PDB file of C-alpha atoms in Angstrom:
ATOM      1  CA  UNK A   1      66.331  70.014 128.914  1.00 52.00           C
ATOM      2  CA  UNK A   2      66.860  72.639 131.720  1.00 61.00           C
ATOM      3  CA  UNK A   3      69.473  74.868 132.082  1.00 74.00           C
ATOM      4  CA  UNK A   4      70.095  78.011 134.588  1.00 77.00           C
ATOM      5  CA  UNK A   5      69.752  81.519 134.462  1.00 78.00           C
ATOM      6  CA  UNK A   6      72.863  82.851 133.857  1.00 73.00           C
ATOM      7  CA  UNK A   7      71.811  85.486 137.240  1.00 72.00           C
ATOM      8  CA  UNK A   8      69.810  83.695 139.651  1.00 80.00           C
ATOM      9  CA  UNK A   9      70.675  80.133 139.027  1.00 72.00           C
ATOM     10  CA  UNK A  10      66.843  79.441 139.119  1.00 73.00           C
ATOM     11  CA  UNK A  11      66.201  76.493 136.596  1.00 72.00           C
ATOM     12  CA  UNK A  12      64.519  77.790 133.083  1.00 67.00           C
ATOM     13  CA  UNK A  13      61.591  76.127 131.299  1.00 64.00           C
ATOM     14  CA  UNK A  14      62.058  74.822 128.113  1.00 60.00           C
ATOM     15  CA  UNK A  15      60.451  77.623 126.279  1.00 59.00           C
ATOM     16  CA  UNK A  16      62.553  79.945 128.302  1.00 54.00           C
ATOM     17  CA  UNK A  17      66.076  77.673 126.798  1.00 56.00           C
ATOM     18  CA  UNK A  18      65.027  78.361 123.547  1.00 56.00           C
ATOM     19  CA  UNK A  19      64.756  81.856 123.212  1.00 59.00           C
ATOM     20  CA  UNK A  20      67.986  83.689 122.797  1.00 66.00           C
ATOM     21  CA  UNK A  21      67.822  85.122 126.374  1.00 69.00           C
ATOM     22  CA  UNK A  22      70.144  83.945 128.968  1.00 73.00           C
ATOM     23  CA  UNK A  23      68.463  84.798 131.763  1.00 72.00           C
ATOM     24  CA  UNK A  24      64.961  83.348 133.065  1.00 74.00           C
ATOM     25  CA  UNK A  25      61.479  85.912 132.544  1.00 72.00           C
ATOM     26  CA  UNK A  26      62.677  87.908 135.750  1.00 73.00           C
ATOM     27  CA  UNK A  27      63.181  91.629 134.810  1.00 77.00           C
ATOM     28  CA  UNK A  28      65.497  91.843 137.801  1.00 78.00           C
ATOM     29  CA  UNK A  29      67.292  89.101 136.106  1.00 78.00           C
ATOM     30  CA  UNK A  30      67.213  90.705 132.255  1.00 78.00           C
ATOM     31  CA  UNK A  31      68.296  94.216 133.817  1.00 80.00           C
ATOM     32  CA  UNK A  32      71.122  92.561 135.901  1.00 81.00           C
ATOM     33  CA  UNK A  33      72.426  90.371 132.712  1.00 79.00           C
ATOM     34  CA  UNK A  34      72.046  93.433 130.232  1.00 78.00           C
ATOM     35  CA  UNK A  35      73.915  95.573 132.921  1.00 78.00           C
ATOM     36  CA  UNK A  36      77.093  93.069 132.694  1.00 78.00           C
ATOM     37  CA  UNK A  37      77.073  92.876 129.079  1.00 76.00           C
ATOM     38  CA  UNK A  38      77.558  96.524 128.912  1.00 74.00           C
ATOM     39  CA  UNK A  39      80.259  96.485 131.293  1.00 73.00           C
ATOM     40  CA  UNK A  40      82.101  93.162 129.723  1.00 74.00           C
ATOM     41  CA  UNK A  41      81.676  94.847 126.156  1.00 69.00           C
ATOM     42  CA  UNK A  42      83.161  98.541 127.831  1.00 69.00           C
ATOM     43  CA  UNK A  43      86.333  96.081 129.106  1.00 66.00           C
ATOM     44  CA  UNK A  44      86.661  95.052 125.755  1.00 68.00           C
ATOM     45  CA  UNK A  45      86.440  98.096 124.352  1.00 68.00           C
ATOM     46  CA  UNK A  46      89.578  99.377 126.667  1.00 66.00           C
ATOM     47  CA  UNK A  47      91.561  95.740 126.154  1.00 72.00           C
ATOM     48  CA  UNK A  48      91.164  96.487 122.428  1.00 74.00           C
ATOM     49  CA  UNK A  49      92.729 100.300 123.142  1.00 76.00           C
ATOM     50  CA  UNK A  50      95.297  99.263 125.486  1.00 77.00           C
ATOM     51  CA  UNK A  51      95.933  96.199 122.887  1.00 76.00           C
ATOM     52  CA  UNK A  52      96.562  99.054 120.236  1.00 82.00           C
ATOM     53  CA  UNK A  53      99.011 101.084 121.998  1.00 84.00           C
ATOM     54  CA  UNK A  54     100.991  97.983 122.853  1.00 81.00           C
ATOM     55  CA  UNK A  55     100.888  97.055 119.132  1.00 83.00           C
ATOM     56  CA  UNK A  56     101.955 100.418 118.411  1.00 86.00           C
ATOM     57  CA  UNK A  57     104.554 101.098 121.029  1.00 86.00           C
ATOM     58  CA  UNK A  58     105.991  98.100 119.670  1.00 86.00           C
ATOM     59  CA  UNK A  59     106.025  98.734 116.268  1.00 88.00           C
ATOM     60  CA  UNK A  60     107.891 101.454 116.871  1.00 86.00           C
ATOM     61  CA  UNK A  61     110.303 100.152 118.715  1.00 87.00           C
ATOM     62  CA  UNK A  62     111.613  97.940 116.272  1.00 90.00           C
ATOM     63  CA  UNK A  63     112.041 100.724 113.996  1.00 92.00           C
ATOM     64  CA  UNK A  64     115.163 100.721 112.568  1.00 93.00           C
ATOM     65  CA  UNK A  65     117.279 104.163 112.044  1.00 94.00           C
ATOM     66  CA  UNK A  66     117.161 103.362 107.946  1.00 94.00           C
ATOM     67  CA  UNK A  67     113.131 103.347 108.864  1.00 95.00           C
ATOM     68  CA  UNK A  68     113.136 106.687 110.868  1.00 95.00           C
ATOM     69  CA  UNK A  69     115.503 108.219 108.413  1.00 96.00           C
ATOM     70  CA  UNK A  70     112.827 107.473 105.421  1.00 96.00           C
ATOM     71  CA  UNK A  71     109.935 108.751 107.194  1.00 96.00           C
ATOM     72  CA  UNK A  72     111.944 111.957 108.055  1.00 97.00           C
ATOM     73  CA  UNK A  73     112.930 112.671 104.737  1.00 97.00           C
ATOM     74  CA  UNK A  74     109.669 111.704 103.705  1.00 97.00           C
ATOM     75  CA  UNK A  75     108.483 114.660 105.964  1.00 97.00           C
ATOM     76  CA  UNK A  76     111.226 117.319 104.703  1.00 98.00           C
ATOM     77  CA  UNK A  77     110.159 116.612 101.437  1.00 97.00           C
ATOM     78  CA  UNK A  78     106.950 117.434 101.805  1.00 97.00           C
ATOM     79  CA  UNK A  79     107.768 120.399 103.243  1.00 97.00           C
ATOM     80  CA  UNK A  80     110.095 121.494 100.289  1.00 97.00           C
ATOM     81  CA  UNK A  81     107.797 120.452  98.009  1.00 96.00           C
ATOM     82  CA  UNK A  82     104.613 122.994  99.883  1.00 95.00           C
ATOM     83  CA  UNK A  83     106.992 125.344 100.925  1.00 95.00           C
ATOM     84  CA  UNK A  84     108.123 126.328  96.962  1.00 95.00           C
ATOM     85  CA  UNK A  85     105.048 125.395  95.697  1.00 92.00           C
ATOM     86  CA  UNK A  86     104.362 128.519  93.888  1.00 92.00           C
ATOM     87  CA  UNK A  87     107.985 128.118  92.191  1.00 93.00           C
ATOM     88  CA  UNK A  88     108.937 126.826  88.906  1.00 95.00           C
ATOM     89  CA  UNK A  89     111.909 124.061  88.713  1.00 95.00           C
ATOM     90  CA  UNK A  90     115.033 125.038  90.146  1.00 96.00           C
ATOM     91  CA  UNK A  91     117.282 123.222  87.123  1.00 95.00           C
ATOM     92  CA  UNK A  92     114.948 124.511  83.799  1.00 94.00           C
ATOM     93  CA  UNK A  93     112.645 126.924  85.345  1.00 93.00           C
ATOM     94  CA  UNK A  94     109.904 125.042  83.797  1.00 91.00           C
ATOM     95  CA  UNK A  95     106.241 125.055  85.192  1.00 90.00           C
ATOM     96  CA  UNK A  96     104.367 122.177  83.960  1.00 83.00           C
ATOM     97  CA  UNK A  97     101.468 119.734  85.441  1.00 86.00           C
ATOM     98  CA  UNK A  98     103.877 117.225  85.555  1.00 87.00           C
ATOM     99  CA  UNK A  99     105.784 115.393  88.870  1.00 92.00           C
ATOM    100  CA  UNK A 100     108.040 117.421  91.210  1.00 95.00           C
ATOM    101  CA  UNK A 101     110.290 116.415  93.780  1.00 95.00           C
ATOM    102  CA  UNK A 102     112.713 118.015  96.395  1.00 96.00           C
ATOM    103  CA  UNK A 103     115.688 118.100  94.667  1.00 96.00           C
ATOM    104  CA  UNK A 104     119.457 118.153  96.703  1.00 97.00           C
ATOM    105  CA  UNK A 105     121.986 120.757  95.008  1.00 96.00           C
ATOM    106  CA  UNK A 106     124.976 118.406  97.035  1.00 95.00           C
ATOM    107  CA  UNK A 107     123.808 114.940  96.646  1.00 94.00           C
ATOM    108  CA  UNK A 108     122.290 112.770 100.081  1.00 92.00           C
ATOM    109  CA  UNK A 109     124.918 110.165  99.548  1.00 90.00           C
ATOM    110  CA  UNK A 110     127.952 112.574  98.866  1.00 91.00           C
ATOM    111  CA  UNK A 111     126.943 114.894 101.884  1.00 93.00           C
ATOM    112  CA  UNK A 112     124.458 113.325 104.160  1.00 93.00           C
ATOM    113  CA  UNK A 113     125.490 115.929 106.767  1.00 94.00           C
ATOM    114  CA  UNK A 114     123.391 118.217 104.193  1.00 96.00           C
ATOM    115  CA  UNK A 115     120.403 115.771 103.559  1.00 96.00           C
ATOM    116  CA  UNK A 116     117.717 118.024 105.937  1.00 97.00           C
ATOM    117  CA  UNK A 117     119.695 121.238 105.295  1.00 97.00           C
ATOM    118  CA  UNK A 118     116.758 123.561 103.724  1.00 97.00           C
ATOM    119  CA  UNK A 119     119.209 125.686 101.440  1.00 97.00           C
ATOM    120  CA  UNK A 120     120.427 122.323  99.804  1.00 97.00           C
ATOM    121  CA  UNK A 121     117.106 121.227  98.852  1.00 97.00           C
ATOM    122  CA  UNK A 122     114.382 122.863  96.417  1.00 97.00           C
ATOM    123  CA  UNK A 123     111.402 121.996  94.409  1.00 96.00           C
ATOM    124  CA  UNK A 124     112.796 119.845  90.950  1.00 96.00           C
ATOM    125  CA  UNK A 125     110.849 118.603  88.216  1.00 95.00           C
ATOM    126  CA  UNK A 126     111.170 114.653  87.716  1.00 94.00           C
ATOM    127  CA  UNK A 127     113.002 114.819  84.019  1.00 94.00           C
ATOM    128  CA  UNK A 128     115.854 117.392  85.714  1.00 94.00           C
ATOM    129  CA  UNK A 129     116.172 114.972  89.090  1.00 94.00           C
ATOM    130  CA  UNK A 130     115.736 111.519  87.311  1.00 93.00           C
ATOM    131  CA  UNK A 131     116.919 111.813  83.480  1.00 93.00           C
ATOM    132  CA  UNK A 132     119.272 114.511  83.686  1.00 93.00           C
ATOM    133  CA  UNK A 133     121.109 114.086  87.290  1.00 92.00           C
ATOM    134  CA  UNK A 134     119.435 117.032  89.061  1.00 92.00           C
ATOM    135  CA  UNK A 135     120.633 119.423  85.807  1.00 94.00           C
ATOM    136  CA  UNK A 136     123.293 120.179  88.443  1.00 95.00           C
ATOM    137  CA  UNK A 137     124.697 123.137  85.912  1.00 96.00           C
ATOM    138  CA  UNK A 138     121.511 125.373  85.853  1.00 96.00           C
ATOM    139  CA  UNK A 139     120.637 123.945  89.484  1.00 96.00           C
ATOM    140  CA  UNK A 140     123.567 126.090  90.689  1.00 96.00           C
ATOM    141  CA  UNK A 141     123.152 128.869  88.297  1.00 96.00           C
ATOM    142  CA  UNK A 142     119.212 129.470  89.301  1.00 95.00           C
ATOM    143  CA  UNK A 143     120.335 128.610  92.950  1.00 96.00           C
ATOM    144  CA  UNK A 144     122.949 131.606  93.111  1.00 96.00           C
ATOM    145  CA  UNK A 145     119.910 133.569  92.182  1.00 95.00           C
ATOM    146  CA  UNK A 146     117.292 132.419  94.765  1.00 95.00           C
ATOM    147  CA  UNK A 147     119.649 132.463  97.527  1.00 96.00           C
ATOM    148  CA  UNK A 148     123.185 134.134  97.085  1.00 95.00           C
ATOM    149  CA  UNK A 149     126.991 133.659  96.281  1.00 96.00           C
ATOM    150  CA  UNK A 150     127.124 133.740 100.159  1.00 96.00           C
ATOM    151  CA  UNK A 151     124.655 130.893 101.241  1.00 96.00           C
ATOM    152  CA  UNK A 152     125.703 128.592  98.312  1.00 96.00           C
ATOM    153  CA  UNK A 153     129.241 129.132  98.916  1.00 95.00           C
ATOM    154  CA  UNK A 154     128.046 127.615 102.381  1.00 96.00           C
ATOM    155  CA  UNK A 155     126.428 124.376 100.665  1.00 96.00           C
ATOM    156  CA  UNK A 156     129.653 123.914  98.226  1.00 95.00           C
ATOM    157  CA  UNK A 157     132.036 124.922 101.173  1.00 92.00           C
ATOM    158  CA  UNK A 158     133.595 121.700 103.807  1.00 93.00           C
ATOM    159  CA  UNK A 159     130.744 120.502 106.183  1.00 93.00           C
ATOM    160  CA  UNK A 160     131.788 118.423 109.242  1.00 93.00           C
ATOM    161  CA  UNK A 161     130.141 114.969 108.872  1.00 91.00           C
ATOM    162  CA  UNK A 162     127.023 114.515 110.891  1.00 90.00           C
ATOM    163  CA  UNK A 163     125.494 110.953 112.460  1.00 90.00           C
ATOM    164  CA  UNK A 164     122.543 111.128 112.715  1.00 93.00           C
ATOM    165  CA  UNK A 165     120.767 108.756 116.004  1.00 94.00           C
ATOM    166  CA  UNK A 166     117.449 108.082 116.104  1.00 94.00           C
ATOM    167  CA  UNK A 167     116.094 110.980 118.580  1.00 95.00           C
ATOM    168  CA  UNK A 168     117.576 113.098 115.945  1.00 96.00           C
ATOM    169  CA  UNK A 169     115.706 111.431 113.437  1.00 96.00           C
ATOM    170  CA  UNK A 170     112.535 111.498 115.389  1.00 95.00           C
ATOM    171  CA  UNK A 171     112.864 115.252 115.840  1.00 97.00           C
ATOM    172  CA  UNK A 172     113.784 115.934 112.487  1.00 97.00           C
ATOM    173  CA  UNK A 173     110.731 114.299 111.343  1.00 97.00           C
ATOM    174  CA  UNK A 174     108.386 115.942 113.757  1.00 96.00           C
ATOM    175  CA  UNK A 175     109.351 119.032 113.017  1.00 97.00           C
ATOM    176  CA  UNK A 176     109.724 119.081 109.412  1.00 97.00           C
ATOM    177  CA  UNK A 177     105.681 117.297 109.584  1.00 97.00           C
ATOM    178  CA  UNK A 178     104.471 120.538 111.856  1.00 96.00           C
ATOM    179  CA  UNK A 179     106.133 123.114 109.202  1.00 96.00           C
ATOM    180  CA  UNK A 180     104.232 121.118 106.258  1.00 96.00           C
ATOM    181  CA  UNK A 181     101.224 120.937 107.865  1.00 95.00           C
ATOM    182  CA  UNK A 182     101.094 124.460 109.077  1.00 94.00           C
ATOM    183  CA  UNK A 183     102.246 125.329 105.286  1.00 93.00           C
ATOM    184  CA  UNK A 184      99.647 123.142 103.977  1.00 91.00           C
ATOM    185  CA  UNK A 185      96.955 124.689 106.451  1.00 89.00           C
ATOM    186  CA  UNK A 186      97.844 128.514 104.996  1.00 86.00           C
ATOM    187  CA  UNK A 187      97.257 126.968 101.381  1.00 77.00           C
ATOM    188  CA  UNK A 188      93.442 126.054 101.549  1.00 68.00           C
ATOM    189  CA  UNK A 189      92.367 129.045 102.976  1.00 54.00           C
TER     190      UNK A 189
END
């Protein structure tokens, strides 16, 4: 059985065919082939990159605005979350080990217009936001105290609604994820 180099075309011996070399026992022949393995590996190297970025151009495309508006909030509640860190809940002024979460003073679904509005939103311990409504009462008691009459007289006061478009959304969540990680950044040091 003969084949051909896969360089020269010059017919191989058998013992050359069953070694795992392509090429015949030219070292011309073994540099050239090795040469254009590199290369065809590099190529697939950049289809596999360029293949990414497609993949990921097009995922986010077909985001949806419910899907940008949960990675945004995702994002501003990190940020609440780092930002009061050092503070105890905002409903029982509790400090414990155990869950907290960024808790809204005016609710997302009653006032969406107030959803990334940083005066609305504070660090909550799970029982006060999940068992107990947000503890609303001492919410607004302890949040007259960390911010003023004047600021949550803003919150309580008439908003004009807000509609939120993707860009928005996209912005929102850039900017809330710089804050966090700039936040999170002055915390290890």
């Amino acid at each position: 059985m003969a084949t051909k180099c896969r360089v020269c075309d010059a017919k191989r011996s058998q013992r050359q065919v069953d070694s795992m070399n392509p090429c015949c026992e030219s070292i011309d022949c073994q540099v050239t082939y090795s040469m254009q393995s590199k290369q065809q590996a590099k190529g697939k190297k950049l289809a596999g990159a360029a293949w990414r970025a497609d993949t990921a151009a097009r995922k986010k495309a077909a985001k949806s605005k419910g899907d940008w508006a949960k990675e945004a909030q995702r994002e501003f509640n990190r940020f609440i979350r780092l930002r009061d860190e050092p503070d105890v809940c905002i409903s029982c002024g509790r400090h414990h080990a155990g869950q907290y979460h960024a808790g809204h003073y005016k609710t997302v679904g009653a006032n969406p217009e107030l959803r990334f509005n940083e005066l609305n939103c504070h660090k909550q311990c799970a029982p006060c936001n999940n068992h107990l409504s947000g503890n609303i009462v001492n919410y607004r008691v302890r949040l007259i105290d960390k911010i003023g009459q004047d600021d949550v007289g803003f919150i309580e006061g008439p908003h004009k609604p807000k509609n939120y478009i993707i860009k928005d959304l996209e912005r929102i969540k850039l900017k809330y994820k710089v804050k966090a990680d700039e936040l999170q950044a002055r915390c290890k040091f």
